[in-house]
PDB file of N, CA and C in Angstrom:
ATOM      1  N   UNK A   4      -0.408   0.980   9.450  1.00  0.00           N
ATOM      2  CA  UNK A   4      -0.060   1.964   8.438  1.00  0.00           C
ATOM      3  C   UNK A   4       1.333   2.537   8.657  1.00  0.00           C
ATOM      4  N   UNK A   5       1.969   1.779   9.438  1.00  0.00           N
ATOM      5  CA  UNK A   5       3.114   2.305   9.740  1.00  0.00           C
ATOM      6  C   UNK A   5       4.436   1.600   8.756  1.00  0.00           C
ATOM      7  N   UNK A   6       5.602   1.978   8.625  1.00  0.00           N
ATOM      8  CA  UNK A   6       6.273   1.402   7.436  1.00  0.00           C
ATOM      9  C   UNK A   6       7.131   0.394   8.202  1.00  0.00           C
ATOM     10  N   UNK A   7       7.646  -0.568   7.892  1.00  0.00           N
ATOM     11  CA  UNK A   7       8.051  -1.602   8.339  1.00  0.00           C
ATOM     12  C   UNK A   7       9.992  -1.588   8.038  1.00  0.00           C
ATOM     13  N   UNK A   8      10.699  -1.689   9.047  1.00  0.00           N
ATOM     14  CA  UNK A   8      11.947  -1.845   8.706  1.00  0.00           C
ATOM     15  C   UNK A   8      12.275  -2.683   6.690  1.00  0.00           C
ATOM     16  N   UNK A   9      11.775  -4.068   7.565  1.00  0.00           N
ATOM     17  CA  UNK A   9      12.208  -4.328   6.547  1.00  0.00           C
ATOM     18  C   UNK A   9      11.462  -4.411   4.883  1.00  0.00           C
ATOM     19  N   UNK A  10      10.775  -3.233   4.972  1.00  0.00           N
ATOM     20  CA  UNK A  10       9.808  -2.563   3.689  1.00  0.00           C
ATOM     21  C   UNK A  10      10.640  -1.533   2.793  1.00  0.00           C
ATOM     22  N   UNK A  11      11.919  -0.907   3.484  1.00  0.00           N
ATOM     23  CA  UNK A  11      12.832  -0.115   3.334  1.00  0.00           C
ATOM     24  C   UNK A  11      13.527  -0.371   1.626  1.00  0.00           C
ATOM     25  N   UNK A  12      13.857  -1.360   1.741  1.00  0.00           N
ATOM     26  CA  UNK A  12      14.850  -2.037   0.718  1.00  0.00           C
ATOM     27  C   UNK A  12      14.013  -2.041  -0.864  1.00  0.00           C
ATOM     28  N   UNK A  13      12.669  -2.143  -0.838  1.00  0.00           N
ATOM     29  CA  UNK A  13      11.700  -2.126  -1.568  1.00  0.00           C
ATOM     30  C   UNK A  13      11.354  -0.656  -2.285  1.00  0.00           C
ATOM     31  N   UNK A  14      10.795  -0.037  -0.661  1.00  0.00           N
ATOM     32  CA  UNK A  14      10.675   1.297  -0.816  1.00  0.00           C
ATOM     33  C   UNK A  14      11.760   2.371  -1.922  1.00  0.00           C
ATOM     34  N   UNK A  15      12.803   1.720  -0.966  1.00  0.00           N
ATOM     35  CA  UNK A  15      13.942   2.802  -2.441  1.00  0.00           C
ATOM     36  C   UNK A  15      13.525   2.273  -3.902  1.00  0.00           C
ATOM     37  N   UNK A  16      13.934   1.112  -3.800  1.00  0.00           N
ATOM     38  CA  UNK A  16      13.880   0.429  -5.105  1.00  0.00           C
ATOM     39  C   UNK A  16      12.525   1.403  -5.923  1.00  0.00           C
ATOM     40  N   UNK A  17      11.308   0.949  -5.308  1.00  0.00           N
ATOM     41  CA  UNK A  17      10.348   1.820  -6.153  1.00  0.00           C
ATOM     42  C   UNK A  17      10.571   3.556  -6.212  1.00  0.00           C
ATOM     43  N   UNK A  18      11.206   4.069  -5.344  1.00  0.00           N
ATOM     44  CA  UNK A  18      11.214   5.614  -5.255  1.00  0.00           C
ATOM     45  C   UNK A  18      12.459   5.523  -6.582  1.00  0.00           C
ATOM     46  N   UNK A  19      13.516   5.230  -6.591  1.00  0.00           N
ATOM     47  CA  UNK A  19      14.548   4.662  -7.718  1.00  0.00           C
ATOM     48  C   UNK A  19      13.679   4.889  -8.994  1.00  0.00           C
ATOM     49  N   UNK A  20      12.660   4.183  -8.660  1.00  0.00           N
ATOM     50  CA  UNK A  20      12.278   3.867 -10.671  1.00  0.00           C
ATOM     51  C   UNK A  20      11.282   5.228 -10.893  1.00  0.00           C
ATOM     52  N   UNK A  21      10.718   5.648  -9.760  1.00  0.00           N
ATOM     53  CA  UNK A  21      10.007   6.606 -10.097  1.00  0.00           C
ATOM     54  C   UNK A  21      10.797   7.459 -10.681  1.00  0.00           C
ATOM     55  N   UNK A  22      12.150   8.275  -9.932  1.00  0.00           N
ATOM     56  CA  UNK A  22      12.829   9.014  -9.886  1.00  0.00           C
ATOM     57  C   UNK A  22      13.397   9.564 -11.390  1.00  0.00           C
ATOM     58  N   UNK A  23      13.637   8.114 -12.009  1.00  0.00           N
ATOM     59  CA  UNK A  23      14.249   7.586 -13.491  1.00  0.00           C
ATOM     60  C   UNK A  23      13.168   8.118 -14.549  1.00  0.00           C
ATOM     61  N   UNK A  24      11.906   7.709 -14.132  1.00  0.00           N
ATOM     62  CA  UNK A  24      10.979   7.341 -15.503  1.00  0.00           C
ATOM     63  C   UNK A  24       9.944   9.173 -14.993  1.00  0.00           C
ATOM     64  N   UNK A  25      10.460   9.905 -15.337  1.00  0.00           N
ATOM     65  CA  UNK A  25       9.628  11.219 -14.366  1.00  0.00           C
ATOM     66  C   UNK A  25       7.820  11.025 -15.303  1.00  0.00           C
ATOM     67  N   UNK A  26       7.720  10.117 -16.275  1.00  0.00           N
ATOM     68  CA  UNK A  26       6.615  10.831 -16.608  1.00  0.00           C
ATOM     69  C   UNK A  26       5.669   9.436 -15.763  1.00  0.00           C
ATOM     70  N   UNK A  27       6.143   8.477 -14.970  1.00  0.00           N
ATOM     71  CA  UNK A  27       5.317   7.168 -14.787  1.00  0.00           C
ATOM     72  C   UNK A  27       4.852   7.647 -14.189  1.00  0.00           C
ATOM     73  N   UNK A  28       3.060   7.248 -13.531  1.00  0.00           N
ATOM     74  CA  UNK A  28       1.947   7.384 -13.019  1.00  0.00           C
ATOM     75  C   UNK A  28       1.738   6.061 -12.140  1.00  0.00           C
ATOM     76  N   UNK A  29       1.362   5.649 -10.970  1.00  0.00           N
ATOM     77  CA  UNK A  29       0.996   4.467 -10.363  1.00  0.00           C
ATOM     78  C   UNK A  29      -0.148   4.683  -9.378  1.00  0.00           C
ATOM     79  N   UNK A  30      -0.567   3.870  -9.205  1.00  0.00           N
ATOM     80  CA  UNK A  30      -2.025   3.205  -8.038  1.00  0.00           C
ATOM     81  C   UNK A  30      -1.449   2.806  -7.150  1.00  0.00           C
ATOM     82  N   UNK A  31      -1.232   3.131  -5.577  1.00  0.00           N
ATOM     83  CA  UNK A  31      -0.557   2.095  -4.597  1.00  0.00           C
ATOM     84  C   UNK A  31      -2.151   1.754  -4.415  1.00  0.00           C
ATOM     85  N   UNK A  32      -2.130   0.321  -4.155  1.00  0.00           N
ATOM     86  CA  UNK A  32      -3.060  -0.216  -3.260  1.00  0.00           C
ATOM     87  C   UNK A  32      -2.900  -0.554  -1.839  1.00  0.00           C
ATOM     88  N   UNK A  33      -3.873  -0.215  -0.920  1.00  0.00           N
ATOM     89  CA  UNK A  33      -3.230  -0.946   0.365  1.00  0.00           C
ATOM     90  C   UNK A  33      -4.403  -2.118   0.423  1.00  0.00           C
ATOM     91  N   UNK A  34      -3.794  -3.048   1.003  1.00  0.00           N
ATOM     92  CA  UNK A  34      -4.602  -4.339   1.361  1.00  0.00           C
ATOM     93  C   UNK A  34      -4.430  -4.349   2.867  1.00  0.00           C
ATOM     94  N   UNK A  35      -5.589  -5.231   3.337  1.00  0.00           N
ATOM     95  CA  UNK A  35      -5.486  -5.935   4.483  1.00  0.00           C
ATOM     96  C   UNK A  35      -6.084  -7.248   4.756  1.00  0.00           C
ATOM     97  N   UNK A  36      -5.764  -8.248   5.868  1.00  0.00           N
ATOM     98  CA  UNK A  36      -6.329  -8.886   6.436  1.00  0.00           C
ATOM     99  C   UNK A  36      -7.466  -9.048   7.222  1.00  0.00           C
ATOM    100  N   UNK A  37      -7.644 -10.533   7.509  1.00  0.00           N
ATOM    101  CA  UNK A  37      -8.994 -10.524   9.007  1.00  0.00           C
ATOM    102  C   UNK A  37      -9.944  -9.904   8.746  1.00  0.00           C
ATOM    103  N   UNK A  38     -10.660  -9.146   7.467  1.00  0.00           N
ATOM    104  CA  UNK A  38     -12.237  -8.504   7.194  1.00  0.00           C
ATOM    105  C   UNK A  38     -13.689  -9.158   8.064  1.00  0.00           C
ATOM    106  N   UNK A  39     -13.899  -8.874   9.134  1.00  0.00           N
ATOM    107  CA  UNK A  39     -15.076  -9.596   9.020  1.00  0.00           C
ATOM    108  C   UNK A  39     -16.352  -9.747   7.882  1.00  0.00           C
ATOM    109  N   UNK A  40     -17.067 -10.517   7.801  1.00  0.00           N
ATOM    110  CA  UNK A  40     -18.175 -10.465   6.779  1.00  0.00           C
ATOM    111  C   UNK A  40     -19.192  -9.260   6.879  1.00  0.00           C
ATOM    112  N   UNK A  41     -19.451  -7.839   6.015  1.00  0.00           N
ATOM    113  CA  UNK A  41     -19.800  -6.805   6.025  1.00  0.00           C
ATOM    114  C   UNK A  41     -19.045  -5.671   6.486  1.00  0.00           C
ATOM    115  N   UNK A  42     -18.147  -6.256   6.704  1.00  0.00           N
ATOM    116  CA  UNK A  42     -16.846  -5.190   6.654  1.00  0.00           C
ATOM    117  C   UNK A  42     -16.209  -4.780   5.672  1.00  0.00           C
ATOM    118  N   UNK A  43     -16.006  -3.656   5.529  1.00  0.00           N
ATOM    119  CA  UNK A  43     -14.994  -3.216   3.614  1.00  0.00           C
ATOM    120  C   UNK A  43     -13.688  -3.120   4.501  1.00  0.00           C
ATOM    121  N   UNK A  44     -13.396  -2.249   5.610  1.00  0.00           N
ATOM    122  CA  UNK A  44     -12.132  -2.008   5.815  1.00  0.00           C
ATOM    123  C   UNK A  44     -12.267  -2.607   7.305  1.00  0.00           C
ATOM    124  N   UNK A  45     -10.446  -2.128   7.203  1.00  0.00           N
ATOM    125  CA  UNK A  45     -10.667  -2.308   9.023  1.00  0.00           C
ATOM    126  C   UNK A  45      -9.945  -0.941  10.025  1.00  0.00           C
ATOM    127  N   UNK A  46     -10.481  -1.412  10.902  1.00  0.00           N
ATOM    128  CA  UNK A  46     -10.122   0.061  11.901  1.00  0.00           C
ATOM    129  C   UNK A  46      -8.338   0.316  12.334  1.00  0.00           C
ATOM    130  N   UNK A  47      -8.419   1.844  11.375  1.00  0.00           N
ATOM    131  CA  UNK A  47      -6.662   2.339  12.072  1.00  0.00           C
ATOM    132  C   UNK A  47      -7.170   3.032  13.839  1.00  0.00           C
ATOM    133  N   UNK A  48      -6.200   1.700  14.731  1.00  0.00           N
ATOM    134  CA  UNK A  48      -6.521   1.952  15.971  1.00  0.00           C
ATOM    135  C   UNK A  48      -5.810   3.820  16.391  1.00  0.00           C
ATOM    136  N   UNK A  49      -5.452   3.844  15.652  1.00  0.00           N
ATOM    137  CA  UNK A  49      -4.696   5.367  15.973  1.00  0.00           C
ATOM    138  C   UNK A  49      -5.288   6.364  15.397  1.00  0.00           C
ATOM    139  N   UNK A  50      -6.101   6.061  14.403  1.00  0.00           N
ATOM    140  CA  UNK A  50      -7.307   7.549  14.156  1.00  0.00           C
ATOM    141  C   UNK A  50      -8.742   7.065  14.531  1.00  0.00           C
ATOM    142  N   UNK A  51      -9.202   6.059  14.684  1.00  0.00           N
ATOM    143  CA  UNK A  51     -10.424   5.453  14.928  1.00  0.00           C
ATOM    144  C   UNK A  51     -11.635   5.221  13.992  1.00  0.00           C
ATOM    145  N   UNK A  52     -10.416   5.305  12.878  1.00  0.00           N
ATOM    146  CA  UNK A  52     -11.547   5.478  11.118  1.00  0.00           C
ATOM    147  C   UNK A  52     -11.505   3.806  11.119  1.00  0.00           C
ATOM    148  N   UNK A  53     -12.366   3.987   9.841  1.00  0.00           N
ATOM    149  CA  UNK A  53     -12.569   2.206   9.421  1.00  0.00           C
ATOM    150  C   UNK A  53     -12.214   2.266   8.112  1.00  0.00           C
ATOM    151  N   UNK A  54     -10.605   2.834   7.855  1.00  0.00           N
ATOM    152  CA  UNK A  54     -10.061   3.209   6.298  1.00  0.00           C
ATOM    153  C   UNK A  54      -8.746   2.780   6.351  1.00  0.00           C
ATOM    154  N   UNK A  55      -8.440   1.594   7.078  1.00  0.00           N
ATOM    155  CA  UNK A  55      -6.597   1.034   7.838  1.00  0.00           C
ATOM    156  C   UNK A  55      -6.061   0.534   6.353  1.00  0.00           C
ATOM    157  N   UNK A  56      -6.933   0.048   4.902  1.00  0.00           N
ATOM    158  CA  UNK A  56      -6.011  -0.220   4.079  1.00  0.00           C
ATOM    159  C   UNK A  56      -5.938   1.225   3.031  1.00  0.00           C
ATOM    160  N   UNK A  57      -6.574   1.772   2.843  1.00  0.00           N
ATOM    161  CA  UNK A  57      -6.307   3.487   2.857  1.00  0.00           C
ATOM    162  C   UNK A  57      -5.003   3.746   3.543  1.00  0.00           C
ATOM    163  N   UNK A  58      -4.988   3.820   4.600  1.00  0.00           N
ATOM    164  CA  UNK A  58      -3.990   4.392   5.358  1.00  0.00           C
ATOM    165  C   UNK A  58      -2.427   3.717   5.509  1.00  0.00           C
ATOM    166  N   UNK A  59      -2.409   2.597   4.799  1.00  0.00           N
ATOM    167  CA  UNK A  59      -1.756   2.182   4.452  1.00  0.00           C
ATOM    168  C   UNK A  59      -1.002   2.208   3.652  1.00  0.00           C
ATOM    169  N   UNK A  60      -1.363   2.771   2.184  1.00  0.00           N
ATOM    170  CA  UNK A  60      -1.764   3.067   0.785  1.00  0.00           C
ATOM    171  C   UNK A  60      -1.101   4.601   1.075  1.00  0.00           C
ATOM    172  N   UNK A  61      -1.693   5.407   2.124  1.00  0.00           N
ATOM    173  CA  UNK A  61      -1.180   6.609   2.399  1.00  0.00           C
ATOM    174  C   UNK A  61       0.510   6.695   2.836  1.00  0.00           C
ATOM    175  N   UNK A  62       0.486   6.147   3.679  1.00  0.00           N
ATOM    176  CA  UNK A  62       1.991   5.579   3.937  1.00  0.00           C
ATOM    177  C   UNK A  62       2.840   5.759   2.439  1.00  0.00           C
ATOM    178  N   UNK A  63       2.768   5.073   1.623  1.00  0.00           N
ATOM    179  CA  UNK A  63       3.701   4.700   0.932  1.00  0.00           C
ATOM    180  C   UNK A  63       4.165   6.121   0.232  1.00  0.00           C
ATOM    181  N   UNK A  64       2.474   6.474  -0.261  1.00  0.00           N
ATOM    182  CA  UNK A  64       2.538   7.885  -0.904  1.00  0.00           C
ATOM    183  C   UNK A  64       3.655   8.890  -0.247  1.00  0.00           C
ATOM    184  N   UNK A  65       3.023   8.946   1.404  1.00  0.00           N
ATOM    185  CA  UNK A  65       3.803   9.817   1.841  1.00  0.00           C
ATOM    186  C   UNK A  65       5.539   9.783   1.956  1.00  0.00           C
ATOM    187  N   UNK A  66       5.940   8.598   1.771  1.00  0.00           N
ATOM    188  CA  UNK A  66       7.075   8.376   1.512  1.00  0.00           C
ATOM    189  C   UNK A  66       7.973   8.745   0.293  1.00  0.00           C
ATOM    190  N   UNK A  67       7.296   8.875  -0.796  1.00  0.00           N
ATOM    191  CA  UNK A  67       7.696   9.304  -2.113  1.00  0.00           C
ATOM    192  C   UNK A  67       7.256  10.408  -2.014  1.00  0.00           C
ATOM    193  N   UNK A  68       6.489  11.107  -1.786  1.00  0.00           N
ATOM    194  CA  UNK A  68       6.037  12.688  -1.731  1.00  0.00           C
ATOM    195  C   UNK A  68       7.383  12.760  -0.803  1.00  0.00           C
ATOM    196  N   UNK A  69       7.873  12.473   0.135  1.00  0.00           N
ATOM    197  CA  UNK A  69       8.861  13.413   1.311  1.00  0.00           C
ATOM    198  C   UNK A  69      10.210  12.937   0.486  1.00  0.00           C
ATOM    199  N   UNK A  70      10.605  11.800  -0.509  1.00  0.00           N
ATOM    200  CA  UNK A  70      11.813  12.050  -1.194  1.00  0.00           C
ATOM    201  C   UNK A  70      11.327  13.165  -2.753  1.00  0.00           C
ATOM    202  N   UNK A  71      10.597  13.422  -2.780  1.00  0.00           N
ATOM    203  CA  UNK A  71      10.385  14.325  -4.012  1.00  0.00           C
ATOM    204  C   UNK A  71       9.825  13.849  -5.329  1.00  0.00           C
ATOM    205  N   UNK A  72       9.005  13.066  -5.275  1.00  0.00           N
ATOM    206  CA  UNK A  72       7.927  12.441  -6.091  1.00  0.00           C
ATOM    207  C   UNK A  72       6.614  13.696  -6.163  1.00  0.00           C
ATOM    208  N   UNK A  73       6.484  13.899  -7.235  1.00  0.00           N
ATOM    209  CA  UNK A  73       5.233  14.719  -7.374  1.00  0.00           C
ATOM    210  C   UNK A  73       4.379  13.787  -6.581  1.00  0.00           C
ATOM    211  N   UNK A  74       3.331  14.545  -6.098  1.00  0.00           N
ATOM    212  CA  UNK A  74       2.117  13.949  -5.482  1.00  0.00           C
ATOM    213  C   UNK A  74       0.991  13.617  -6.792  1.00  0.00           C
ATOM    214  N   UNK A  75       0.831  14.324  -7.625  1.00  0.00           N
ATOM    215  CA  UNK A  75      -0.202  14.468  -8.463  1.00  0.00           C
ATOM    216  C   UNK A  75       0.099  12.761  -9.308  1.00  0.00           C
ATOM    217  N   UNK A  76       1.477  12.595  -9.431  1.00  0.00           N
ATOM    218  CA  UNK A  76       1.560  10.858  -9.605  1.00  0.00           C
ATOM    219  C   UNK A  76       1.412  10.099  -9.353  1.00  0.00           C
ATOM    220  N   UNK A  77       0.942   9.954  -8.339  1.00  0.00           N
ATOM    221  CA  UNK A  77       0.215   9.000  -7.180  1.00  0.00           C
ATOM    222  C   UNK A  77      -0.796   9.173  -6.552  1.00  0.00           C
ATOM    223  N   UNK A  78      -1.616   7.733  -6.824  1.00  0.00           N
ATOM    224  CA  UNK A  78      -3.056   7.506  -6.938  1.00  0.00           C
ATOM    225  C   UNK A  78      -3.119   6.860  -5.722  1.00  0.00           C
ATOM    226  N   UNK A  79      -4.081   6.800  -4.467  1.00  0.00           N
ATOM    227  CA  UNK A  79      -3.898   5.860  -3.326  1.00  0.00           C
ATOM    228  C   UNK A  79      -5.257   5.465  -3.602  1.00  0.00           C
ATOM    229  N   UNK A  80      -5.313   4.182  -3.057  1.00  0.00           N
ATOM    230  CA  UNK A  80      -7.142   3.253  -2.722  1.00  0.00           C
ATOM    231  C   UNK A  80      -6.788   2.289  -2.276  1.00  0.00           C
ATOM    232  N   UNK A  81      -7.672   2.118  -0.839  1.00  0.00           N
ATOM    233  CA  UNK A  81      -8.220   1.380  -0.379  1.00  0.00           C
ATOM    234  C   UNK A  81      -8.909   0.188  -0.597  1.00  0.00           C
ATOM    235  N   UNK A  82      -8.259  -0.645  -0.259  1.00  0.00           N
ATOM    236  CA  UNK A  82      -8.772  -2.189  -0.968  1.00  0.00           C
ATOM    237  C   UNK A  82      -9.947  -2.911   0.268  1.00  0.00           C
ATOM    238  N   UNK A  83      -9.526  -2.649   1.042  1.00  0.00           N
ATOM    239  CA  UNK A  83      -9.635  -3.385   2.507  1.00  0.00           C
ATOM    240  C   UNK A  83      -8.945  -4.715   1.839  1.00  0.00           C
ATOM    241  N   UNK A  84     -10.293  -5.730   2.532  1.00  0.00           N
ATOM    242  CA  UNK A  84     -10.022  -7.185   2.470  1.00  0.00           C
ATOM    243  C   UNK A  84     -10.864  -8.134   1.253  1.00  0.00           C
ATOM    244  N   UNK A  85     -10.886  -6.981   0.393  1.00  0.00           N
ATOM    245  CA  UNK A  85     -11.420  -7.792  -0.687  1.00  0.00           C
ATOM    246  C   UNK A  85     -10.830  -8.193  -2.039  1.00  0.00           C
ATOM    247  N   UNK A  86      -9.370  -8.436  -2.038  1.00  0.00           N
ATOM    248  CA  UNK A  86      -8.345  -9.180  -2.944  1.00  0.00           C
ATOM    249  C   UNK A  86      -7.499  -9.584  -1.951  1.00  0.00           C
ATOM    250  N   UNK A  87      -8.210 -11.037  -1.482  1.00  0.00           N
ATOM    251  CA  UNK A  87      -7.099 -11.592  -0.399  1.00  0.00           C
ATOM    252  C   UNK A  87      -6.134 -12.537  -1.480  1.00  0.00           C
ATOM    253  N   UNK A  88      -4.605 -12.374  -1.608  1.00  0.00           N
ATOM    254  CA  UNK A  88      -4.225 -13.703  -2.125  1.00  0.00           C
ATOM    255  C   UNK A  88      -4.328 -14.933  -1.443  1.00  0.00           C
ATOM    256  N   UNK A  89      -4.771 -14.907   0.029  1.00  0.00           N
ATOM    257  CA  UNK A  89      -5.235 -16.474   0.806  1.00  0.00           C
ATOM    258  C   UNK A  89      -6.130 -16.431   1.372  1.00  0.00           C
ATOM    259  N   UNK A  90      -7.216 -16.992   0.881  1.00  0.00           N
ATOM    260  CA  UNK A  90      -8.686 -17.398   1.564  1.00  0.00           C
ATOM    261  C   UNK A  90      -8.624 -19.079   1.623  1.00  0.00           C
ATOM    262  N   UNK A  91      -9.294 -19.350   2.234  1.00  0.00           N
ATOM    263  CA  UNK A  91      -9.560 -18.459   3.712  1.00  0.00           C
ATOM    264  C   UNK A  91      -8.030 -18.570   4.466  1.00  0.00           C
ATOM    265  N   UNK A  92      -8.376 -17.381   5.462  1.00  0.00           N
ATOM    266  CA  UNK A  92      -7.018 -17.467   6.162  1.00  0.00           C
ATOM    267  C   UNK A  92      -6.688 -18.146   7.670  1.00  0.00           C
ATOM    268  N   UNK A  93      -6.226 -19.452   7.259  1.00  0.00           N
ATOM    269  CA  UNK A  93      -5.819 -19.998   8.527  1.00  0.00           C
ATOM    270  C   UNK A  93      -4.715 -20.195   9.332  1.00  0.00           C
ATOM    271  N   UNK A  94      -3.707 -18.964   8.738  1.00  0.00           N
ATOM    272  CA  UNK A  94      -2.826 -19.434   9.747  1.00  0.00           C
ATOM    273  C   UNK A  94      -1.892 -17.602   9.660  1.00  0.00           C
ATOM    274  N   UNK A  95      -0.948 -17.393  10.766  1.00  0.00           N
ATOM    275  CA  UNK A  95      -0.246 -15.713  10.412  1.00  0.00           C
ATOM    276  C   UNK A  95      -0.008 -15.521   9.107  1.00  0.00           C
ATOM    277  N   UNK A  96       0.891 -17.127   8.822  1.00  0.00           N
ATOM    278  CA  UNK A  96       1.345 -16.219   7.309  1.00  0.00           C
ATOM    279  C   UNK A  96       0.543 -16.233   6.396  1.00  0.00           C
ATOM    280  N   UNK A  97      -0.300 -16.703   6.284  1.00  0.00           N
ATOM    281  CA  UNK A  97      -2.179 -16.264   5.408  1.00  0.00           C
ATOM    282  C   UNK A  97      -2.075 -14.634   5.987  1.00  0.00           C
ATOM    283  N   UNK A  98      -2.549 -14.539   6.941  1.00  0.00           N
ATOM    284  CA  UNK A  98      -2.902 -13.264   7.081  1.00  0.00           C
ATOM    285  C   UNK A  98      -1.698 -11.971   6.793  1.00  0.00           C
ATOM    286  N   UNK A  99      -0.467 -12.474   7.099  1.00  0.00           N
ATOM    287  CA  UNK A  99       0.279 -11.294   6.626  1.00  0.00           C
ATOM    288  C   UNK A  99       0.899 -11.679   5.348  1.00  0.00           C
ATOM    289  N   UNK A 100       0.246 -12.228   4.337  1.00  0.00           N
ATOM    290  CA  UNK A 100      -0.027 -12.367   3.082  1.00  0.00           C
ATOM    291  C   UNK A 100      -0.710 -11.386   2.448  1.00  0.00           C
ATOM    292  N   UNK A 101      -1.939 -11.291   3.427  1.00  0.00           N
ATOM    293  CA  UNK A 101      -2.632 -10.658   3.000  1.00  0.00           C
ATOM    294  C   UNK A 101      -2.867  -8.884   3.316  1.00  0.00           C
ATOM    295  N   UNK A 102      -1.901  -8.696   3.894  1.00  0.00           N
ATOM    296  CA  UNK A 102      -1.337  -7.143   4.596  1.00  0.00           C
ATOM    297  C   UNK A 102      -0.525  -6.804   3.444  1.00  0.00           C
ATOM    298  N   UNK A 103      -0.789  -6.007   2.657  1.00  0.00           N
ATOM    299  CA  UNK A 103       0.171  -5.510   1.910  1.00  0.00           C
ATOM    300  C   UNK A 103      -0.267  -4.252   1.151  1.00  0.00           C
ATOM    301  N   UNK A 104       0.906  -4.013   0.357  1.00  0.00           N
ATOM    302  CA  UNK A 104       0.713  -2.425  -0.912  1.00  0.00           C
ATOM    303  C   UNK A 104       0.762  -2.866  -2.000  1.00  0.00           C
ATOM    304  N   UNK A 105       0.377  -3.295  -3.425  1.00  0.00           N
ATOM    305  CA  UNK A 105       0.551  -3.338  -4.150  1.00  0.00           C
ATOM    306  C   UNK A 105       0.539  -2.398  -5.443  1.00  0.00           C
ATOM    307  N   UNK A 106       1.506  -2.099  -5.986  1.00  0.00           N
ATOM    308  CA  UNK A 106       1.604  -1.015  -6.599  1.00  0.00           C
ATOM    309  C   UNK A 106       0.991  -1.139  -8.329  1.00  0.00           C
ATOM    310  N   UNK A 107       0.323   0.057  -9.144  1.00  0.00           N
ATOM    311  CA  UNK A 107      -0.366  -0.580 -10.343  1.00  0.00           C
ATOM    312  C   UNK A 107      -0.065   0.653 -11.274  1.00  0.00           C
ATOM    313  N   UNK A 108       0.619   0.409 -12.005  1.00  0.00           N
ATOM    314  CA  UNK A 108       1.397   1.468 -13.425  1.00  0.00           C
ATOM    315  C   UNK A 108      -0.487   1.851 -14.033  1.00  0.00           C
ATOM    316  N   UNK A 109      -0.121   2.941 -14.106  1.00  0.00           N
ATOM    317  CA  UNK A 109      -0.903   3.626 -14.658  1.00  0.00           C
ATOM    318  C   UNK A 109      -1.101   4.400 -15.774  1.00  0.00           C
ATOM    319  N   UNK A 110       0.481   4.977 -16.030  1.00  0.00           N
ATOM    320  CA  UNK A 110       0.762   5.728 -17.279  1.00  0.00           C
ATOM    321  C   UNK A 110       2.560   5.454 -17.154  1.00  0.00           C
ATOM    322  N   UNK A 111       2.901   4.989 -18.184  1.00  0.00           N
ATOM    323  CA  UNK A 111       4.471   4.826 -18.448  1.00  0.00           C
ATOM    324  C   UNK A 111       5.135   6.158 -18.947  1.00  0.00           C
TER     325      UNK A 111
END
């Protein structure tokens, strides 16, 4: 759940369009990898919850909330591992395929 150097370049870009369009509304999703079977999420080793694509999802929020994005515009949820774009996953870049935020317009 931590933000990634090179996530930066992105990050503006979306804080940018928010900034522009003040009335847009969005969904970050967080995704993850590696789900075992009966698993929804997986564990953030640093709070000891089982909500790591939540917290992921939180991340981003909190990033646009601290440049000055209303909060009330942003929607966060937890996907876990159940919209993998690669099943099954056999190899890293399957799995950090499947690590991600995807963001979902909500109101223009």
């Amino acid at each position: 759940d931590m933000l990634l150097p090179e996530s930066f370049a992105e990050l503006k870009l979306l804080l940018e369009v928010m900034q522009k369009h003040d009335s847009l509304e969005i969904e970050i999703q967080g995704h993850i990898c590696c789900t075992p079977a009966g698993q929804s999420d997986g564990m953030n080793m640093a709070t000891g919850k089982m909500q790591f694509s939540y917290d992921r999802a939180v991340a981003i929020r909190d990033y646009l909330v601290r440049n000055g994005i209303e909060e009330s515009r942003l929607k966060v949820v937890g996907k876990g591992g159940s919209s993998p774009l690669v099943y099954p996953e056999m190899t890293e870049s399957d799995r950090t395929r499947n690590r991600r935020v995807e963001i979902k317009i909500l109101k223009k």
